[in-house]
Coordinates of C-alpha atoms (C1' of nucleotides) in Angstrom, one line a residue:
Chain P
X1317 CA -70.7 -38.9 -6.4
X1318 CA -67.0 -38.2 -6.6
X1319 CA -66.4 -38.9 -10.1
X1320 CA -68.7 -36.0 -11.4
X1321 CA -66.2 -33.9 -9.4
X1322 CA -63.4 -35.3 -10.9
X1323 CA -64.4 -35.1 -14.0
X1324 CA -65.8 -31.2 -13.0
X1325 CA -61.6 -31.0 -12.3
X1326 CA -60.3 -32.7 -14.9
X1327 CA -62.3 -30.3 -17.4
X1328 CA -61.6 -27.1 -15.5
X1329 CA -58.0 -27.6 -15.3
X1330 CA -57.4 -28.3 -18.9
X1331 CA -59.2 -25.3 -19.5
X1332 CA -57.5 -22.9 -17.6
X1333 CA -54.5 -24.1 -18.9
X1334 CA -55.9 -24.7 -22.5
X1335 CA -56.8 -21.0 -21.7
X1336 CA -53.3 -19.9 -20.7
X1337 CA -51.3 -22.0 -23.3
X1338 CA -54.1 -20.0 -26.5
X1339 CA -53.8 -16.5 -25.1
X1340 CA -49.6 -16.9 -25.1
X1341 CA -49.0 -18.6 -28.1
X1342 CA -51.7 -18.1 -30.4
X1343 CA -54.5 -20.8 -31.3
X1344 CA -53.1 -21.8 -33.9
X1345 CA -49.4 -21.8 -32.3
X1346 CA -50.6 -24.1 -29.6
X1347 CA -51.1 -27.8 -29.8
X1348 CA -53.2 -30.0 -27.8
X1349 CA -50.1 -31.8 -26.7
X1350 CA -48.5 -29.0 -25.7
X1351 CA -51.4 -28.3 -23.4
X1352 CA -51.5 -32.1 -22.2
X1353 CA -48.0 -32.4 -21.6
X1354 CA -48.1 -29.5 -19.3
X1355 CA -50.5 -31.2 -17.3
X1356 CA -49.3 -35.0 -17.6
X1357 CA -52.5 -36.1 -19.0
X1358 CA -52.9 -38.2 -21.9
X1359 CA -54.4 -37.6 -25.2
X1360 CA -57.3 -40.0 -23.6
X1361 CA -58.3 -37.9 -21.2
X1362 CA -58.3 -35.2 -23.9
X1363 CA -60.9 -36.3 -26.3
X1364 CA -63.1 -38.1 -23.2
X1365 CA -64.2 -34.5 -22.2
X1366 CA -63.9 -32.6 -25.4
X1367 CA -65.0 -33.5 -29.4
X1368 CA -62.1 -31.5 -30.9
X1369 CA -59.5 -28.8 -30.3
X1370 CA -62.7 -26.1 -31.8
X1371 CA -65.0 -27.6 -29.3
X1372 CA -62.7 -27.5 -26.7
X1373 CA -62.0 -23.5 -27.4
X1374 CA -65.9 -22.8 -27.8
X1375 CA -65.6 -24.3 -24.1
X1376 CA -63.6 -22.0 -22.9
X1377 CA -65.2 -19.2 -24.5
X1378 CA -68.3 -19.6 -22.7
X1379 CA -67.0 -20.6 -19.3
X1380 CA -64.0 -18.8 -18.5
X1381 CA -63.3 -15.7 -21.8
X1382 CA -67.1 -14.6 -21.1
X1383 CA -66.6 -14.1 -17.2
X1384 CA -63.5 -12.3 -17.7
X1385 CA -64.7 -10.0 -19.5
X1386 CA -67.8 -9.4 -17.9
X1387 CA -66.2 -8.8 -14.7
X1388 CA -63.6 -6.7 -15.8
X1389 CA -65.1 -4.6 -18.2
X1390 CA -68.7 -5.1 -17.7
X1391 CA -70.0 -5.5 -14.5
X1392 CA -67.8 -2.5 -12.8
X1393 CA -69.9 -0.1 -14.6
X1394 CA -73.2 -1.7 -15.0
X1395 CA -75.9 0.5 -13.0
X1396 CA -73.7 3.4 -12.1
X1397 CA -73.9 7.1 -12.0
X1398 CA -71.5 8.7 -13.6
X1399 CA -70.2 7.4 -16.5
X1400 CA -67.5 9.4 -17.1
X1401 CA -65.6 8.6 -13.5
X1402 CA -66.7 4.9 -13.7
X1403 CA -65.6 4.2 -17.3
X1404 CA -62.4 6.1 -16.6
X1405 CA -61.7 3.9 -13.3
X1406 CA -62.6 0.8 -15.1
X1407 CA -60.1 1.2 -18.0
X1408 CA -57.5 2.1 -15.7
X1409 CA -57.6 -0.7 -13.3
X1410 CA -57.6 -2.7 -16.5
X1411 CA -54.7 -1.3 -17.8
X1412 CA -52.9 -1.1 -14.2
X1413 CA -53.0 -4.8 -14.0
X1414 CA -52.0 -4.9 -17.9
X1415 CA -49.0 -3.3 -17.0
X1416 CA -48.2 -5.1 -13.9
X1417 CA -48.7 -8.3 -15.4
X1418 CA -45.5 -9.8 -16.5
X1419 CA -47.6 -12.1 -18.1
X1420 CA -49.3 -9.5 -20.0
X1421 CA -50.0 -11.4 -24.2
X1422 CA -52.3 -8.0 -24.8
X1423 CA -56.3 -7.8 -24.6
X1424 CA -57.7 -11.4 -24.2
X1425 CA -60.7 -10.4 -26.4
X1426 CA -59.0 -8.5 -28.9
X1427 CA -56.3 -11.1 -29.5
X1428 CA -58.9 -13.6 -30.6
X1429 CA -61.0 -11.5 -32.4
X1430 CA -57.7 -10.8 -34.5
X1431 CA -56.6 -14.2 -34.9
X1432 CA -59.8 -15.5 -35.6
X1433 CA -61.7 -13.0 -37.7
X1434 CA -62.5 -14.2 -41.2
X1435 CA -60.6 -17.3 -40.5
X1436 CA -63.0 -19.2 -37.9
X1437 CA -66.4 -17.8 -38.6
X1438 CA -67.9 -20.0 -35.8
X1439 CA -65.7 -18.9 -33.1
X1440 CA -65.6 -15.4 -34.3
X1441 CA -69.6 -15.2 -33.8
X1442 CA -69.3 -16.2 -30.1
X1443 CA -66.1 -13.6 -29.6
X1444 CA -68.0 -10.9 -31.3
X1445 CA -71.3 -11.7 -29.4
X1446 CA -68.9 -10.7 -26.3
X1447 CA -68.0 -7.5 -27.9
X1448 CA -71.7 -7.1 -28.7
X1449 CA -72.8 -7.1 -25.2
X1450 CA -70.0 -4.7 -24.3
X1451 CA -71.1 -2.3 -26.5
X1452 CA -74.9 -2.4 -25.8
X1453 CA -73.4 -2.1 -21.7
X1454 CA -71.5 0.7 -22.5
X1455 CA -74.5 2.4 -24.9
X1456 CA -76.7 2.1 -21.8
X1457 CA -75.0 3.9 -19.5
X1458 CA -74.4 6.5 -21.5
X1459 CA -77.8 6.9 -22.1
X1460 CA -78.4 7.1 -18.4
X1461 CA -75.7 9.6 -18.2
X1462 CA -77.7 11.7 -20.3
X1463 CA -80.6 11.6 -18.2
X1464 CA -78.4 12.4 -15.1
X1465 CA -77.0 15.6 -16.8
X1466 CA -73.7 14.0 -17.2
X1467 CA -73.7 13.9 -20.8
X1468 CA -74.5 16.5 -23.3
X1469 CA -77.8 15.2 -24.9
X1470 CA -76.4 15.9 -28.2
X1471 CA -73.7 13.4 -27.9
X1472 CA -74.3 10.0 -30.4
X1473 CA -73.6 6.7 -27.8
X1474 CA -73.2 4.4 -30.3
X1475 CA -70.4 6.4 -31.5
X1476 CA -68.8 7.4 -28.6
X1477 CA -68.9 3.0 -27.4
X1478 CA -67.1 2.5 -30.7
X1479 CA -64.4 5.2 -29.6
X1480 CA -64.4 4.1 -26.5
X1481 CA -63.7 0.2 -27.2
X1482 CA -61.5 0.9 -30.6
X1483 CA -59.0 2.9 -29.1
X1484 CA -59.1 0.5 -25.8
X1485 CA -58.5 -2.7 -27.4
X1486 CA -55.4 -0.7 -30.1
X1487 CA -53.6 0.6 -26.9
X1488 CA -53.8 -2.6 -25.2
X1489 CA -52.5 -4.1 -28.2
X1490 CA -49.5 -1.8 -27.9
X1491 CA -49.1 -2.1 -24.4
X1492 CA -47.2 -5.7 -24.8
X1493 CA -44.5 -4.1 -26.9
X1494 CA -43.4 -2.4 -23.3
X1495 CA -43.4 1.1 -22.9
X1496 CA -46.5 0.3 -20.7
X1497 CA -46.2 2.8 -18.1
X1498 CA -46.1 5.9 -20.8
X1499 CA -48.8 4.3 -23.2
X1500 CA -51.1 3.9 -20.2
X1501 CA -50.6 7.4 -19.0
X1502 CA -51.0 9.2 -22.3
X1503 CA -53.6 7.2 -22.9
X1504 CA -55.7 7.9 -20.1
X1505 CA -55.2 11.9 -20.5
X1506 CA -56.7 11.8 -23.8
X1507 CA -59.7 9.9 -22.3
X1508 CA -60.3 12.1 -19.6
X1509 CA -59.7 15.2 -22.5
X1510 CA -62.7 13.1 -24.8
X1511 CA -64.9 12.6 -21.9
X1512 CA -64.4 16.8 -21.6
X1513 CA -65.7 17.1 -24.8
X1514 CA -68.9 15.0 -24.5
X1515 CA -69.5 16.5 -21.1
X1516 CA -72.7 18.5 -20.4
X1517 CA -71.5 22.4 -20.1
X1518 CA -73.4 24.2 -17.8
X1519 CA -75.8 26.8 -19.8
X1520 CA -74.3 30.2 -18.3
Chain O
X477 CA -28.5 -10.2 -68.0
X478 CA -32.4 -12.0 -67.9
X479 CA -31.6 -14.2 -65.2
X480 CA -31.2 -11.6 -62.6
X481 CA -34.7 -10.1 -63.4
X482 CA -36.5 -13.9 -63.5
X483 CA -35.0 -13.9 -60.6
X484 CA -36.5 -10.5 -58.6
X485 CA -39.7 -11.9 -60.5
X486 CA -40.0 -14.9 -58.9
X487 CA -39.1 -13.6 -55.3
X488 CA -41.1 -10.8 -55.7
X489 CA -44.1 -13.5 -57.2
X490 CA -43.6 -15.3 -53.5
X491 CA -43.7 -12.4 -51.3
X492 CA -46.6 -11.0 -52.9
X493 CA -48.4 -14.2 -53.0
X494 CA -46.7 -14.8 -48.7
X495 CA -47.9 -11.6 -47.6
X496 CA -51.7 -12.6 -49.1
X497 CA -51.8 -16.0 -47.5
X498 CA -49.9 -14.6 -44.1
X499 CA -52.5 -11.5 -43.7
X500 CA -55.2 -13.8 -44.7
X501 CA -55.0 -16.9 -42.8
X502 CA -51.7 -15.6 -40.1
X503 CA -48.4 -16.6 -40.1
X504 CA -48.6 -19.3 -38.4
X505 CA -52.0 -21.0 -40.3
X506 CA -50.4 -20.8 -43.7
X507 CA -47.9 -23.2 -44.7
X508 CA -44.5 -22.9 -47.0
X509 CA -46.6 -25.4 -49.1
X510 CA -49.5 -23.4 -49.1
X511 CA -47.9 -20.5 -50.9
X512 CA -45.8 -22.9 -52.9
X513 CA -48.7 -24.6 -54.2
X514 CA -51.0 -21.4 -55.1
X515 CA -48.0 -20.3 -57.6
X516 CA -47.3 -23.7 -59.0
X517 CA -43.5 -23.4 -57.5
X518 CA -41.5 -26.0 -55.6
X519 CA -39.7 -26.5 -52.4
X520 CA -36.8 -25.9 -54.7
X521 CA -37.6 -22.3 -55.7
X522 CA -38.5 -21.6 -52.4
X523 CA -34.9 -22.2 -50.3
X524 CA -33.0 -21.2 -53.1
X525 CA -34.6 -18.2 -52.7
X526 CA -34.9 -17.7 -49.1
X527 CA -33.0 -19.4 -45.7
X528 CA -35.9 -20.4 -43.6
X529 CA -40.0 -19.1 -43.5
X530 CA -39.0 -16.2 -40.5
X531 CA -36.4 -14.9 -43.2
X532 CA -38.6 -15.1 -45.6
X533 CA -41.3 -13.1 -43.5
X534 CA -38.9 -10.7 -42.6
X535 CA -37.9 -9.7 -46.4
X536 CA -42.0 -9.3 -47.0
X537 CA -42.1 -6.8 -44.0
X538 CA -39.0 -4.8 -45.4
X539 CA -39.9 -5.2 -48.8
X540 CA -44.0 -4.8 -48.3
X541 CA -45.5 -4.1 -45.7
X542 CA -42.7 -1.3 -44.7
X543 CA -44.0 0.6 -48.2
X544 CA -47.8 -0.2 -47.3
X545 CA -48.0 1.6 -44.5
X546 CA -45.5 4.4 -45.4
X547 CA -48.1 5.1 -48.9
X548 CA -51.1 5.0 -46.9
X549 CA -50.5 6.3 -43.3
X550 CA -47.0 8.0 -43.2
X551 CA -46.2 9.7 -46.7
X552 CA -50.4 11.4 -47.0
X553 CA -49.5 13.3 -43.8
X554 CA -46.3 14.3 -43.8
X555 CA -45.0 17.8 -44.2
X556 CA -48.4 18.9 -44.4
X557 CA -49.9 22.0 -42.8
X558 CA -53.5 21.6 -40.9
X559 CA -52.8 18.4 -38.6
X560 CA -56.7 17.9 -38.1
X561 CA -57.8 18.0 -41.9
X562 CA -55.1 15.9 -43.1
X563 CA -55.0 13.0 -40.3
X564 CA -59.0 13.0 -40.9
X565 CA -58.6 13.2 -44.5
X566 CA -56.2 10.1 -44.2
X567 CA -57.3 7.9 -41.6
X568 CA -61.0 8.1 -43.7
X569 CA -58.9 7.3 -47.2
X570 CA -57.7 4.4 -45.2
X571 CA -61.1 2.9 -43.8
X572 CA -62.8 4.0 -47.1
X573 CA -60.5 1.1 -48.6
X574 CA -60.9 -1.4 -46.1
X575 CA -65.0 -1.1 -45.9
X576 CA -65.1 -1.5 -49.9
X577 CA -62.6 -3.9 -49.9
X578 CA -64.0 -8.0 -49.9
X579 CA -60.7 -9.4 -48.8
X580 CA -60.2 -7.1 -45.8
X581 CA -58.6 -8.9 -43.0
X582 CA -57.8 -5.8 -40.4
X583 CA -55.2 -3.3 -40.4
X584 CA -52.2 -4.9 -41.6
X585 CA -49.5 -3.9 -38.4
X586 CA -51.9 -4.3 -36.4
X587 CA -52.7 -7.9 -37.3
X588 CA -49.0 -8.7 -37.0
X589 CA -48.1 -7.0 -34.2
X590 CA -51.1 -9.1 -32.3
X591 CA -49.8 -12.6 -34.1
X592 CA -45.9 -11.9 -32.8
X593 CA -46.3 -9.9 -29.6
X594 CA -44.2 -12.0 -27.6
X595 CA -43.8 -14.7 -29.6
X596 CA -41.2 -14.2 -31.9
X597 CA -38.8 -11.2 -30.9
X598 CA -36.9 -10.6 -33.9
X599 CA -40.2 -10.1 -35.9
X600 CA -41.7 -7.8 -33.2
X601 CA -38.8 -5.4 -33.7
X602 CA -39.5 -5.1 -36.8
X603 CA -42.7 -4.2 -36.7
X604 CA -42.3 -2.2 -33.7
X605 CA -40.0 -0.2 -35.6
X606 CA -43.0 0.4 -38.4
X607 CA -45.0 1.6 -36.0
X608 CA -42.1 4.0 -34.5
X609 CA -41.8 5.9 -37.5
X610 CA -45.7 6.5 -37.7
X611 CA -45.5 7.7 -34.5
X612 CA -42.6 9.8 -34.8
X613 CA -44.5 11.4 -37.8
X614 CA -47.5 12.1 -36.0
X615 CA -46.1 14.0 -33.4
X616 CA -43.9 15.8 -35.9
X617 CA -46.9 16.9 -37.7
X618 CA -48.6 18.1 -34.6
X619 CA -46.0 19.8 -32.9
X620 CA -45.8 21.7 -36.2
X621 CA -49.6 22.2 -36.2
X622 CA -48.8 24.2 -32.9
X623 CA -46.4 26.4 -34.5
X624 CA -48.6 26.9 -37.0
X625 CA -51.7 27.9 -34.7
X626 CA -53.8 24.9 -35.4
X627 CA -53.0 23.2 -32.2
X628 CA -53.6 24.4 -28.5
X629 CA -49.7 24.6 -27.3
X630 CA -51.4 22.4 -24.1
X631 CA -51.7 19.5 -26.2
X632 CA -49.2 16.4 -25.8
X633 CA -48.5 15.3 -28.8
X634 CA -47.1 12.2 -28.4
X635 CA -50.3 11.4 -26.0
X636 CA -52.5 12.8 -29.0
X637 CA -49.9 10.3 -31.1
X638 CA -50.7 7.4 -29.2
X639 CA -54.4 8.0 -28.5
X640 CA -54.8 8.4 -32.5
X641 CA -53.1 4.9 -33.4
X642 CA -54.5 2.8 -30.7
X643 CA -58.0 4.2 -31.9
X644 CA -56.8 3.3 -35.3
X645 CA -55.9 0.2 -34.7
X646 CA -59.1 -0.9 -32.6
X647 CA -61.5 -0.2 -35.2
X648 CA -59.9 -1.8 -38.1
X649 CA -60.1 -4.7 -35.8
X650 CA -63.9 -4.2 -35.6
X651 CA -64.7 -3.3 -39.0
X652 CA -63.5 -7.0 -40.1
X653 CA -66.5 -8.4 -38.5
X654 CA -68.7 -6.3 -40.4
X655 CA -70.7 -3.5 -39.9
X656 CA -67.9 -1.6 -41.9
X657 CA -70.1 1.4 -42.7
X658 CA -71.3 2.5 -39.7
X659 CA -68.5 1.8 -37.3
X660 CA -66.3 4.0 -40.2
X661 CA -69.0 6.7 -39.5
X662 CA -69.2 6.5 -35.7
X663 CA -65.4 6.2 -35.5
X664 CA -64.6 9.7 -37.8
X665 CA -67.5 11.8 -36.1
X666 CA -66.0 10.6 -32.6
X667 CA -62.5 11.2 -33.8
X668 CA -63.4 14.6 -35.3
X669 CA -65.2 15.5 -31.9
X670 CA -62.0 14.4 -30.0
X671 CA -60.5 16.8 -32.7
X672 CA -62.0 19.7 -31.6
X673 CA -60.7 19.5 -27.8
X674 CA -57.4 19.7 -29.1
X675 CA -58.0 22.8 -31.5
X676 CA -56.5 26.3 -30.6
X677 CA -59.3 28.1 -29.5
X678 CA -60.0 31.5 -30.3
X679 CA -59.1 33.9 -27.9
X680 CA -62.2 36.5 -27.3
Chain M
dT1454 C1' -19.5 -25.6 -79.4
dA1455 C1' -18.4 -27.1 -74.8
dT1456 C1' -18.9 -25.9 -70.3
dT1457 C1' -20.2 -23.6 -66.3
dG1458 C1' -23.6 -22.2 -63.1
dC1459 C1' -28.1 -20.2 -62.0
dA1460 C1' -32.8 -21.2 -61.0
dC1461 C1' -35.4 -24.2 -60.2
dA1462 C1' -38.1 -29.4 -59.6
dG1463 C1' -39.4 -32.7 -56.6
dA1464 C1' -38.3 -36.9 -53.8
dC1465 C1' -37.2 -37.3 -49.2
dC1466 C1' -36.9 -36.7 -44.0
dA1467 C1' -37.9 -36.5 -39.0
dA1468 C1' -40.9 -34.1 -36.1
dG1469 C1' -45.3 -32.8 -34.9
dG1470 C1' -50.4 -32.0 -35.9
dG1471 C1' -55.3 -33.5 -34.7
dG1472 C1' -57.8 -37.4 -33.9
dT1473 C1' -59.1 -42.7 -33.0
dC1474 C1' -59.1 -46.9 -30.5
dT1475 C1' -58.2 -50.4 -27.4
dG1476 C1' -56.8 -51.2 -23.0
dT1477 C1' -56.8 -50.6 -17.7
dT1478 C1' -58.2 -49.1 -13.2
dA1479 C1' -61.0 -47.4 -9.7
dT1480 C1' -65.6 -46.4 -8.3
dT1481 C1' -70.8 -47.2 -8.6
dT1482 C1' -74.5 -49.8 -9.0
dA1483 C1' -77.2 -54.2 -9.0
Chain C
dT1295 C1' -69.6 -59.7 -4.3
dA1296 C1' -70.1 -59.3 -9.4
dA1297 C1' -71.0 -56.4 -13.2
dA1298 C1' -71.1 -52.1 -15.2
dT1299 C1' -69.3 -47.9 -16.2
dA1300 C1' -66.8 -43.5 -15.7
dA1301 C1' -62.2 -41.6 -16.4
dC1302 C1' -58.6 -41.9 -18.0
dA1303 C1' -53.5 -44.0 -20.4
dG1304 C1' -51.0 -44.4 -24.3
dA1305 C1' -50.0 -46.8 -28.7
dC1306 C1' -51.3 -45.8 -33.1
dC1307 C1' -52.8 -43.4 -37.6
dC1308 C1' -52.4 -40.5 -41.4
dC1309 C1' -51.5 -36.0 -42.9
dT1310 C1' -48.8 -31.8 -42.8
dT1311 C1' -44.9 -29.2 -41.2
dG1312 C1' -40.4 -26.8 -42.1
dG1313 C1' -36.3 -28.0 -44.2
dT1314 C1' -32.5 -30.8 -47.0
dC1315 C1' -30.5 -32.7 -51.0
dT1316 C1' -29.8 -34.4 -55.4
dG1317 C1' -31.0 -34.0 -60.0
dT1318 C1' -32.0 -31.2 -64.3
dG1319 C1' -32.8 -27.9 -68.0
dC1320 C1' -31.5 -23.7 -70.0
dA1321 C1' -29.1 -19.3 -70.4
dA1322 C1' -24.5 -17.1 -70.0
dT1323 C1' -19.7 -17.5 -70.8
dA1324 C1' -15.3 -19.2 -72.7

DNA sequence: TATTGCACAGACCAAGGGGTCTGTTATTTA
DNA sequence: TAAATAACAGACCCCTTGGTCTGTGCAATA
């Protein structure tokens, strides 16, 4: 019964890596050698576990993009009260690690979406189905936050998800120029300023 | 004297036809050969012309994509007076284009910016430097709109400044995977709500 | 008119790309 | 213990890559 957790290895180590090697370089900037020789494993080992370089990126998509995403942007605000405070703490905690990061190549989501859109229409469907789900996540507790008296009922959530995610996914792109420390800050004051503005005023 | 202008025709004929190909496919996606072969030009033209392909990407930016983004983000705001009407009026110009254009690929910087980001310095820097100047000119243009009694004096500009680009950016990333019309709508309501928060209100 | 030199054409090159195929070895299974 | 199979190793394939180099035609000059 070993082998199935070799194999189990073998698969998730060229993925994280694969993983790594993609979100540095590009897709299209990073070759399956590169990615093998980095590993010492053989072109063999390659193309037993995977049907092609696509394949082998639609792999990591679902098992390791998906869950980074979901628990760094999804998960910490599903349920909760407040969405002001909790979308606010999320997108800083995202952006603290950004800029800590030396590592930092820019929003893992956004990057592919960019390199991929219009070029790879497969791969772009299961990238934007990630974005979808953001969206619909962030939609929902909005709505909530309307019921709560948190957010003026006037306010349109669809609209204010689209804000929300353009403007995170631009200033994360800028973020890997440097300067991280001043983009995050200013960009977080204008947040809390737009959450202001959507904010239920008390009737007087 | 004709050889001089057959000779700006031709390398303006390859930049053009470079600067299609790169935004379409990226930089790294499209071949030398590629752009060679879509102009009926040879390997010859092509070195005589220019040192290697990163020279050659560097003369489209200066040449290209410097004048893009002054015509349509840069030169439509500055020296203006009302900060809110004309960034609105502008950024809307710009997304009206990309929604009714076929071959929209993303916001051109922005695309690049992603692609190089760490990858090739010397091309970073010049981009970076593109998107300096357009934030320069924003926060010209607003700390004028303060003078001017169109923008509360508590406003940070340069937080507004960066705030308005990364938004910017995100949702020309967004719009490519369709959907143009109503992100476009979302995105200028929300933008024109954020607007307002920054506005000089009147004293009672 | 002879000659110079600009603006290419296109063969050529080594390196690297994704992908195939035939071993080889260690572990299961019969 | 023998046979089967999973999990690779690595040589090999053909195409494409960025880039070089020699050749060539035609306009500019003398």
């Amino acid at each position: 019964m070993e082998k199935k957790l070799k194999r189990m290895a073998t698969m998730h180590k060229l993925q994280v890596k694969g993983l790594e090697l993609f979100y540095q370089n590009g897709y299209y900037n990073t070759s399956v050698d590169d990615i093998l020789k980095s590993l010492s494993l053989s072109k063999g080992a390659f193309y037993y576990h995977f049907q092609s370089k696509e394949d082998f990126f639609i792999s990591i998509i679902q098992s390791l993009i998906v869950r980074k995403v979901y628990s760094t942007l999804i998960e910490p605000i599903e349920g909760k009260e407040n969405p002001f405070l909790v979308i606010d703490k999320c997108f800083e905690n995202s952006l603290e690690t950004a800029e800590h990061n030396e590592m930092d190549y820019g929003f893992i989501l956004g990057n592919f979406l960019t390199e991929f859109n219009r070029r790879n229409e497969t791969i772009s469907k299961y990238l934007t189905d990630i974005y979808k789900v953001w969206e619909v996540n962030l939609v929902t507790i909005l709505q909530k936050g309307k019921s709560d008296g948190f957010v003026d009922r006037h306010v349109d959530s669809e609209g204010v998800a689209t804000y929300l995610i353009s403007s995170y996914m631009g200033v994360r792109t800028l973020m890997v120029q440097g300067n991280c420390k001043n983009l995050k800050y200013n960009y977080l004051q204008q947040l809390r300023r737009y959450f202001n503005s959507l904010r239920l005023k008390e009737t007087v």
